[in-house]
PDB file of C-alpha atoms in Angstrom:
ATOM      1  CA  ALA A  11     120.847  66.013  73.629  1.00 76.00           C
ATOM      2  CA  GLN A  12     124.589  66.065  73.356  1.00 84.00           C
ATOM      3  CA  THR A  13     126.189  69.473  73.682  1.00 93.00           C
ATOM      4  CA  VAL A  14     129.725  70.824  73.863  1.00 97.00           C
ATOM      5  CA  THR A  15     130.462  74.044  75.717  1.00 97.00           C
ATOM      6  CA  GLN A  16     133.548  76.194  75.474  1.00 97.00           C
ATOM      7  CA  SER A  17     133.077  78.958  77.987  1.00 96.00           C
ATOM      8  CA  GLN A  18     136.094  81.040  76.985  1.00 97.00           C
ATOM      9  CA  PRO A  19     135.490  82.995  73.754  1.00 96.00           C
ATOM     10  CA  GLU A  20     139.047  84.309  73.889  1.00 97.00           C
ATOM     11  CA  MET A  21     142.228  83.560  75.797  1.00 98.00           C
ATOM     12  CA  SER A  22     145.652  85.143  75.667  1.00 97.00           C
ATOM     13  CA  VAL A  23     149.004  83.867  76.856  1.00 97.00           C
ATOM     14  CA  GLN A  24     152.560  85.085  76.834  1.00 98.00           C
ATOM     15  CA  GLU A  25     154.878  83.268  74.484  1.00 97.00           C
ATOM     16  CA  ALA A  26     156.617  80.313  76.185  1.00 97.00           C
ATOM     17  CA  GLU A  27     154.010  80.179  78.958  1.00 98.00           C
ATOM     18  CA  THR A  28     151.304  77.579  79.526  1.00 98.00           C
ATOM     19  CA  VAL A  29     147.614  78.025  78.822  1.00 98.00           C
ATOM     20  CA  THR A  30     144.577  75.841  79.447  1.00 98.00           C
ATOM     21  CA  LEU A  31     141.444  75.915  77.300  1.00 98.00           C
ATOM     22  CA  SER A  32     138.236  74.629  78.841  1.00 98.00           C
ATOM     23  CA  CYS A  33     135.636  72.325  77.363  1.00 98.00           C
ATOM     24  CA  THR A  34     132.664  70.623  78.970  1.00 98.00           C
ATOM     25  CA  TYR A  35     130.146  68.346  77.357  1.00 97.00           C
ATOM     26  CA  ASP A  36     126.854  66.767  78.132  1.00 95.00           C
ATOM     27  CA  THR A  37     126.025  63.203  77.175  1.00 92.00           C
ATOM     28  CA  SER A  38     124.350  60.100  78.515  1.00 91.00           C
ATOM     29  CA  GLU A  39     126.610  57.846  76.466  1.00 89.00           C
ATOM     30  CA  SER A  40     129.456  55.910  78.044  1.00 88.00           C
ATOM     31  CA  ASP A  41     131.555  55.257  74.965  1.00 89.00           C
ATOM     32  CA  TYR A  42     132.615  58.247  72.917  1.00 92.00           C
ATOM     33  CA  TYR A  43     135.533  60.220  71.546  1.00 93.00           C
ATOM     34  CA  LEU A  44     136.663  63.752  72.256  1.00 95.00           C
ATOM     35  CA  PHE A  45     138.781  65.943  70.030  1.00 96.00           C
ATOM     36  CA  TRP A  46     140.538  69.261  69.953  1.00 98.00           C
ATOM     37  CA  TYR A  47     140.910  70.865  66.540  1.00 97.00           C
ATOM     38  CA  LYS A  48     142.892  73.973  65.721  1.00 97.00           C
ATOM     39  CA  GLN A  49     141.869  76.440  63.009  1.00 96.00           C
ATOM     40  CA  PRO A  50     144.607  79.003  62.258  1.00 95.00           C
ATOM     41  CA  PRO A  51     144.002  82.094  60.106  1.00 92.00           C
ATOM     42  CA  SER A  52     144.433  79.934  57.004  1.00 92.00           C
ATOM     43  CA  ARG A  53     141.167  78.261  58.139  1.00 92.00           C
ATOM     44  CA  GLN A  54     142.581  74.773  57.640  1.00 92.00           C
ATOM     45  CA  MET A  55     141.130  72.651  60.431  1.00 94.00           C
ATOM     46  CA  ILE A  56     143.903  70.615  62.056  1.00 94.00           C
ATOM     47  CA  LEU A  57     143.498  67.765  64.524  1.00 94.00           C
ATOM     48  CA  VAL A  58     145.430  68.545  67.700  1.00 96.00           C
ATOM     49  CA  ILE A  59     144.578  65.677  69.982  1.00 96.00           C
ATOM     50  CA  ARG A  60     142.098  62.836  70.401  1.00 94.00           C
ATOM     51  CA  GLN A  61     140.837  61.018  73.502  1.00 95.00           C
ATOM     52  CA  GLU A  62     138.822  57.829  73.798  1.00 92.00           C
ATOM     53  CA  ALA A  63     136.414  57.955  76.724  1.00 92.00           C
ATOM     54  CA  TYR A  64     137.208  54.399  77.832  1.00 91.00           C
ATOM     55  CA  LYS A  65     140.856  55.306  78.352  1.00 91.00           C
ATOM     56  CA  GLN A  66     141.668  56.752  81.748  1.00 86.00           C
ATOM     57  CA  GLN A  67     145.068  57.970  80.659  1.00 93.00           C
ATOM     58  CA  ASN A  68     145.103  61.522  79.366  1.00 96.00           C
ATOM     59  CA  ALA A  69     146.203  61.905  75.749  1.00 95.00           C
ATOM     60  CA  THR A  70     149.353  63.884  74.973  1.00 96.00           C
ATOM     61  CA  GLU A  71     150.895  65.116  71.741  1.00 94.00           C
ATOM     62  CA  ASN A  72     154.196  66.893  72.284  1.00 96.00           C
ATOM     63  CA  ARG A  73     153.333  70.271  73.896  1.00 97.00           C
ATOM     64  CA  PHE A  74     149.623  69.518  73.902  1.00 98.00           C
ATOM     65  CA  SER A  75     147.930  67.493  76.605  1.00 97.00           C
ATOM     66  CA  VAL A  76     144.419  67.052  77.906  1.00 98.00           C
ATOM     67  CA  ASN A  77     142.864  66.757  81.328  1.00 97.00           C
ATOM     68  CA  PHE A  78     139.994  64.358  80.794  1.00 97.00           C
ATOM     69  CA  GLN A  79     137.594  64.137  83.731  1.00 96.00           C
ATOM     70  CA  LYS A  80     134.872  61.717  82.646  1.00 95.00           C
ATOM     71  CA  ALA A  81     132.700  62.030  85.729  1.00 94.00           C
ATOM     72  CA  ALA A  82     132.770  65.798  85.499  1.00 96.00           C
ATOM     73  CA  LYS A  83     132.390  65.658  81.695  1.00 96.00           C
ATOM     74  CA  SER A  84     135.326  67.962  81.288  1.00 97.00           C
ATOM     75  CA  PHE A  85     138.007  67.872  78.595  1.00 97.00           C
ATOM     76  CA  SER A  86     140.482  70.739  78.861  1.00 98.00           C
ATOM     77  CA  LEU A  87     143.469  71.322  76.588  1.00 98.00           C
ATOM     78  CA  LYS A  88     146.814  72.404  78.005  1.00 98.00           C
ATOM     79  CA  ILE A  89     149.358  74.004  75.711  1.00 98.00           C
ATOM     80  CA  SER A  90     152.845  74.174  77.172  1.00 98.00           C
ATOM     81  CA  ASP A  91     155.641  76.464  75.999  1.00 98.00           C
ATOM     82  CA  SER A  92     153.218  78.444  73.829  1.00 98.00           C
ATOM     83  CA  GLN A  93     154.528  79.489  70.450  1.00 97.00           C
ATOM     84  CA  LEU A  94     153.400  82.192  68.044  1.00 97.00           C
ATOM     85  CA  GLY A  95     152.241  79.486  65.662  1.00 96.00           C
ATOM     86  CA  ASP A  96     149.752  78.274  68.253  1.00 97.00           C
ATOM     87  CA  ALA A  97     147.611  81.359  67.665  1.00 97.00           C
ATOM     88  CA  ALA A  98     144.321  80.064  66.284  1.00 97.00           C
ATOM     89  CA  MET A  99     140.722  79.187  67.022  1.00 97.00           C
ATOM     90  CA  TYR A 100     140.513  76.004  69.033  1.00 98.00           C
ATOM     91  CA  PHE A 101     137.407  73.850  68.791  1.00 98.00           C
ATOM     92  CA  CYS A 102     136.433  71.050  71.125  1.00 98.00           C
ATOM     93  CA  ALA A 103     134.356  68.282  69.538  1.00 96.00           C
ATOM     94  CA  TYR A 104     132.588  65.117  70.653  1.00 94.00           C
ATOM     95  CA  ARG A 105     131.435  61.975  68.876  1.00 91.00           C
ATOM     96  CA  ILE A 106     129.577  58.900  70.009  1.00 85.00           C
ATOM     97  CA  ALA A 107     131.740  55.836  69.456  1.00 78.00           C
ATOM     98  CA  ASP A 108     129.221  53.733  67.566  1.00 70.00           C
ATOM     99  CA  SER A 109     127.404  56.297  65.493  1.00 68.00           C
ATOM    100  CA  ASN A 110     127.211  57.961  62.126  1.00 70.00           C
ATOM    101  CA  TYR A 111     130.485  59.613  63.048  1.00 79.00           C
ATOM    102  CA  GLN A 112     129.071  63.121  63.215  1.00 87.00           C
ATOM    103  CA  LEU A 113     130.941  65.551  65.406  1.00 92.00           C
ATOM    104  CA  ILE A 114     129.243  67.839  67.907  1.00 93.00           C
ATOM    105  CA  TRP A 115     131.180  71.092  68.051  1.00 95.00           C
ATOM    106  CA  GLY A 116     131.845  73.701  70.678  1.00 96.00           C
ATOM    107  CA  ALA A 117     131.710  77.394  69.793  1.00 96.00           C
ATOM    108  CA  GLY A 118     135.474  77.750  69.828  1.00 97.00           C
ATOM    109  CA  THR A 119     138.092  79.674  71.778  1.00 97.00           C
ATOM    110  CA  LYS A 120     140.330  82.221  70.116  1.00 97.00           C
ATOM    111  CA  LEU A 121     143.875  81.888  71.429  1.00 98.00           C
ATOM    112  CA  ILE A 122     146.133  84.919  71.228  1.00 98.00           C
ATOM    113  CA  ILE A 123     149.868  84.545  71.780  1.00 97.00           C
ATOM    114  CA  LYS A 124     151.648  87.643  73.069  1.00 97.00           C
ATOM    115  CA  PRO A 125     155.275  87.909  71.954  1.00 94.00           C
TER     116      PRO A 125
ATOM    117  CA  GLY B  22     149.317  60.926  57.215  1.00 70.00           C
ATOM    118  CA  ALA B  23     145.779  61.859  56.323  1.00 86.00           C
ATOM    119  CA  VAL B  24     145.527  64.535  53.663  1.00 92.00           C
ATOM    120  CA  VAL B  25     142.304  65.937  52.302  1.00 96.00           C
ATOM    121  CA  SER B  26     142.269  68.353  49.396  1.00 96.00           C
ATOM    122  CA  GLN B  27     139.510  70.671  48.348  1.00 97.00           C
ATOM    123  CA  HIS B  28     139.105  72.443  45.028  1.00 97.00           C
ATOM    124  CA  PRO B  29     138.690  75.244  44.259  1.00 97.00           C
ATOM    125  CA  SER B  30     139.957  77.223  47.228  1.00 96.00           C
ATOM    126  CA  ARG B  31     138.100  80.320  46.087  1.00 97.00           C
ATOM    127  CA  VAL B  32     135.299  80.821  43.614  1.00 97.00           C
ATOM    128  CA  ILE B  33     133.300  83.843  42.549  1.00 97.00           C
ATOM    129  CA  CYS B  34     130.179  83.306  40.509  1.00 95.00           C
ATOM    130  CA  LYS B  35     127.147  85.171  39.316  1.00 96.00           C
ATOM    131  CA  SER B  36     123.767  84.731  40.909  1.00 97.00           C
ATOM    132  CA  GLY B  37     121.822  81.902  39.299  1.00 96.00           C
ATOM    133  CA  THR B  38     124.803  79.825  38.262  1.00 97.00           C
ATOM    134  CA  SER B  39     125.926  76.508  39.736  1.00 97.00           C
ATOM    135  CA  VAL B  40     129.234  75.825  41.419  1.00 97.00           C
ATOM    136  CA  LYS B  41     130.880  72.469  42.077  1.00 97.00           C
ATOM    137  CA  ILE B  42     133.332  71.908  44.925  1.00 98.00           C
ATOM    138  CA  GLU B  43     135.472  68.782  45.043  1.00 97.00           C
ATOM    139  CA  CYS B  44     136.759  67.044  48.152  1.00 96.00           C
ATOM    140  CA  ARG B  45     139.408  64.347  47.834  1.00 96.00           C
ATOM    141  CA  SER B  46     141.108  62.103  50.367  1.00 95.00           C
ATOM    142  CA  LEU B  47     144.611  61.806  48.939  1.00 95.00           C
ATOM    143  CA  ASP B  48     146.217  59.034  50.966  1.00 93.00           C
ATOM    144  CA  PHE B  49     143.340  57.052  52.399  1.00 93.00           C
ATOM    145  CA  GLN B  50     139.929  55.774  51.428  1.00 92.00           C
ATOM    146  CA  ALA B  51     136.923  57.416  52.980  1.00 91.00           C
ATOM    147  CA  THR B  52     133.560  55.709  52.994  1.00 87.00           C
ATOM    148  CA  THR B  53     132.127  58.719  54.772  1.00 92.00           C
ATOM    149  CA  MET B  54     132.715  62.381  54.055  1.00 94.00           C
ATOM    150  CA  PHE B  55     131.089  65.434  55.572  1.00 95.00           C
ATOM    151  CA  TRP B  56     130.226  68.869  54.262  1.00 97.00           C
ATOM    152  CA  TYR B  57     130.196  71.861  56.560  1.00 96.00           C
ATOM    153  CA  ARG B  58     129.449  75.510  56.263  1.00 96.00           C
ATOM    154  CA  GLN B  59     131.201  78.042  58.461  1.00 96.00           C
ATOM    155  CA  PHE B  60     130.009  81.566  59.016  1.00 92.00           C
ATOM    156  CA  PRO B  61     132.478  84.246  60.163  1.00 88.00           C
ATOM    157  CA  LYS B  62     133.677  83.792  63.724  1.00 86.00           C
ATOM    158  CA  GLN B  63     131.425  80.785  64.236  1.00 91.00           C
ATOM    159  CA  SER B  64     131.812  77.075  64.606  1.00 93.00           C
ATOM    160  CA  LEU B  65     131.201  74.546  61.866  1.00 94.00           C
ATOM    161  CA  MET B  66     127.659  73.784  60.825  1.00 94.00           C
ATOM    162  CA  LEU B  67     127.162  70.296  59.439  1.00 94.00           C
ATOM    163  CA  MET B  68     125.243  70.360  56.171  1.00 96.00           C
ATOM    164  CA  ALA B  69     125.280  66.716  55.151  1.00 95.00           C
ATOM    165  CA  THR B  70     126.919  63.349  55.542  1.00 93.00           C
ATOM    166  CA  SER B  71     128.069  61.738  52.333  1.00 90.00           C
ATOM    167  CA  ASN B  72     128.411  57.967  52.091  1.00 88.00           C
ATOM    168  CA  GLU B  73     130.121  56.311  49.154  1.00 86.00           C
ATOM    169  CA  GLY B  74     127.661  54.667  46.844  1.00 84.00           C
ATOM    170  CA  SER B  75     124.527  55.916  48.556  1.00 86.00           C
ATOM    171  CA  LYS B  76     122.486  59.066  48.960  1.00 88.00           C
ATOM    172  CA  ALA B  77     123.716  61.762  51.259  1.00 92.00           C
ATOM    173  CA  THR B  78     121.997  62.459  54.546  1.00 92.00           C
ATOM    174  CA  TYR B  79     121.121  66.120  54.931  1.00 95.00           C
ATOM    175  CA  GLU B  80     120.753  68.024  58.186  1.00 93.00           C
ATOM    176  CA  GLN B  81     117.488  69.679  59.015  1.00 93.00           C
ATOM    177  CA  GLY B  82     117.050  72.944  57.173  1.00 94.00           C
ATOM    178  CA  VAL B  83     119.527  72.138  54.394  1.00 95.00           C
ATOM    179  CA  GLU B  84     117.891  72.026  50.970  1.00 94.00           C
ATOM    180  CA  LYS B  85     118.976  68.826  49.246  1.00 92.00           C
ATOM    181  CA  ASP B  86     117.912  70.116  45.839  1.00 95.00           C
ATOM    182  CA  LYS B  87     120.075  73.166  46.265  1.00 96.00           C
ATOM    183  CA  PHE B  88     123.143  71.489  47.703  1.00 97.00           C
ATOM    184  CA  LEU B  89     123.711  68.383  45.625  1.00 96.00           C
ATOM    185  CA  ILE B  90     126.190  65.901  47.013  1.00 94.00           C
ATOM    186  CA  ASN B  91     127.756  63.031  45.120  1.00 91.00           C
ATOM    187  CA  HIS B  92     130.158  60.521  46.666  1.00 90.00           C
ATOM    188  CA  ALA B  93     130.999  58.437  43.651  1.00 83.00           C
ATOM    189  CA  SER B  94     134.238  56.898  44.860  1.00 90.00           C
ATOM    190  CA  LEU B  95     136.103  56.165  48.071  1.00 91.00           C
ATOM    191  CA  THR B  96     138.286  59.221  47.563  1.00 94.00           C
ATOM    192  CA  LEU B  97     135.994  61.830  46.051  1.00 94.00           C
ATOM    193  CA  SER B  98     132.889  63.679  47.149  1.00 95.00           C
ATOM    194  CA  THR B  99     131.449  66.708  45.397  1.00 96.00           C
ATOM    195  CA  LEU B 100     129.134  69.474  46.555  1.00 97.00           C
ATOM    196  CA  THR B 101     127.254  71.386  43.886  1.00 97.00           C
ATOM    197  CA  VAL B 102     125.546  74.601  44.864  1.00 97.00           C
ATOM    198  CA  THR B 103     122.781  74.986  42.320  1.00 96.00           C
ATOM    199  CA  SER B 104     121.275  78.312  41.290  1.00 96.00           C
ATOM    200  CA  ALA B 105     123.528  80.112  43.727  1.00 96.00           C
ATOM    201  CA  HIS B 106     122.380  83.309  45.392  1.00 96.00           C
ATOM    202  CA  PRO B 107     124.290  85.886  47.439  1.00 96.00           C
ATOM    203  CA  GLU B 108     123.046  84.317  50.677  1.00 95.00           C
ATOM    204  CA  ASP B 109     124.905  81.128  49.705  1.00 96.00           C
ATOM    205  CA  SER B 110     128.180  83.023  49.978  1.00 96.00           C
ATOM    206  CA  SER B 111     130.143  81.338  52.718  1.00 96.00           C
ATOM    207  CA  PHE B 112     133.116  79.185  53.621  1.00 97.00           C
ATOM    208  CA  TYR B 113     132.502  75.525  52.829  1.00 98.00           C
ATOM    209  CA  ILE B 114     134.644  72.813  54.402  1.00 97.00           C
ATOM    210  CA  CYS B 115     134.704  69.103  53.737  1.00 97.00           C
ATOM    211  CA  SER B 116     136.086  66.358  55.918  1.00 96.00           C
ATOM    212  CA  ALA B 117     136.787  62.686  55.362  1.00 94.00           C
ATOM    213  CA  ARG B 118     136.537  59.950  57.912  1.00 92.00           C
ATOM    214  CA  LYS B 119     139.620  57.812  58.218  1.00 89.00           C
ATOM    215  CA  GLY B 120     138.794  54.470  59.765  1.00 83.00           C
ATOM    216  CA  LEU B 121     140.501  52.445  62.452  1.00 79.00           C
ATOM    217  CA  PRO B 122     142.694  52.745  64.354  1.00 78.00           C
ATOM    218  CA  THR B 123     142.252  56.525  64.548  1.00 76.00           C
ATOM    219  CA  ASP B 124     138.664  56.707  63.283  1.00 81.00           C
ATOM    220  CA  THR B 125     138.978  60.450  62.971  1.00 87.00           C
ATOM    221  CA  GLN B 126     137.770  63.173  60.625  1.00 90.00           C
ATOM    222  CA  TYR B 127     140.412  64.996  58.599  1.00 93.00           C
ATOM    223  CA  PHE B 128     139.570  68.282  56.976  1.00 95.00           C
ATOM    224  CA  GLY B 129     140.101  69.930  53.643  1.00 96.00           C
ATOM    225  CA  PRO B 130     141.395  73.498  53.475  1.00 96.00           C
ATOM    226  CA  GLY B 131     137.978  74.924  52.648  1.00 97.00           C
ATOM    227  CA  THR B 132     136.410  76.813  49.756  1.00 97.00           C
ATOM    228  CA  ARG B 133     135.428  80.451  49.887  1.00 97.00           C
ATOM    229  CA  LEU B 134     132.324  80.949  47.740  1.00 97.00           C
ATOM    230  CA  THR B 135     131.246  84.440  46.781  1.00 97.00           C
ATOM    231  CA  VAL B 136     128.042  84.870  44.818  1.00 97.00           C
ATOM    232  CA  LEU B 137     127.605  88.236  43.173  1.00 96.00           C
TER     233      LEU B 137
END
């Protein structure tokens, strides 16, 4: 069975510093997608970054980047120059490439930004 | 962009009544939409997958007669909670699948349902 594990229930970081959120997953598939979603207090789920498993290059979106280690089944999110607006729940999610498009979700990590 | 709207954002109803929640993809067509339920401080729980023009696929443990889903067009899916009870009070979120090249789910802002 596919599972997604986020081992950090809560993380805190000083404003302007860098923080890394961990995510591991378990799958026997070779072709899949990985996602990080952000859910701020408004509860609107926002896509942060997306990674295709067949791509070796790590995805980046401005201050957000991932460290994708396929062999280790690890997909961590690095947030550089943390801002107060980054405070949110962050969810890691997985999907098989050729599937019914359902996402498998991690439990989430609450990120606190200290001013 | 990929914008998904959800209406209403909040609803309070009496026990025994039915409530309809709408999910719309505003700037793209979505053959597949998803309905989730989220309990406080928890992750999303998939309730059902809605495919345009066909019956929804419900997850195990979700009562299809209680949570009616209709995906009548490529931009609209509705979730109707029938004969609502206080235990149905929750935060309901929809998402819409945008196809290639991103092939990604985009989410609505959610609906807070309170059943008195």
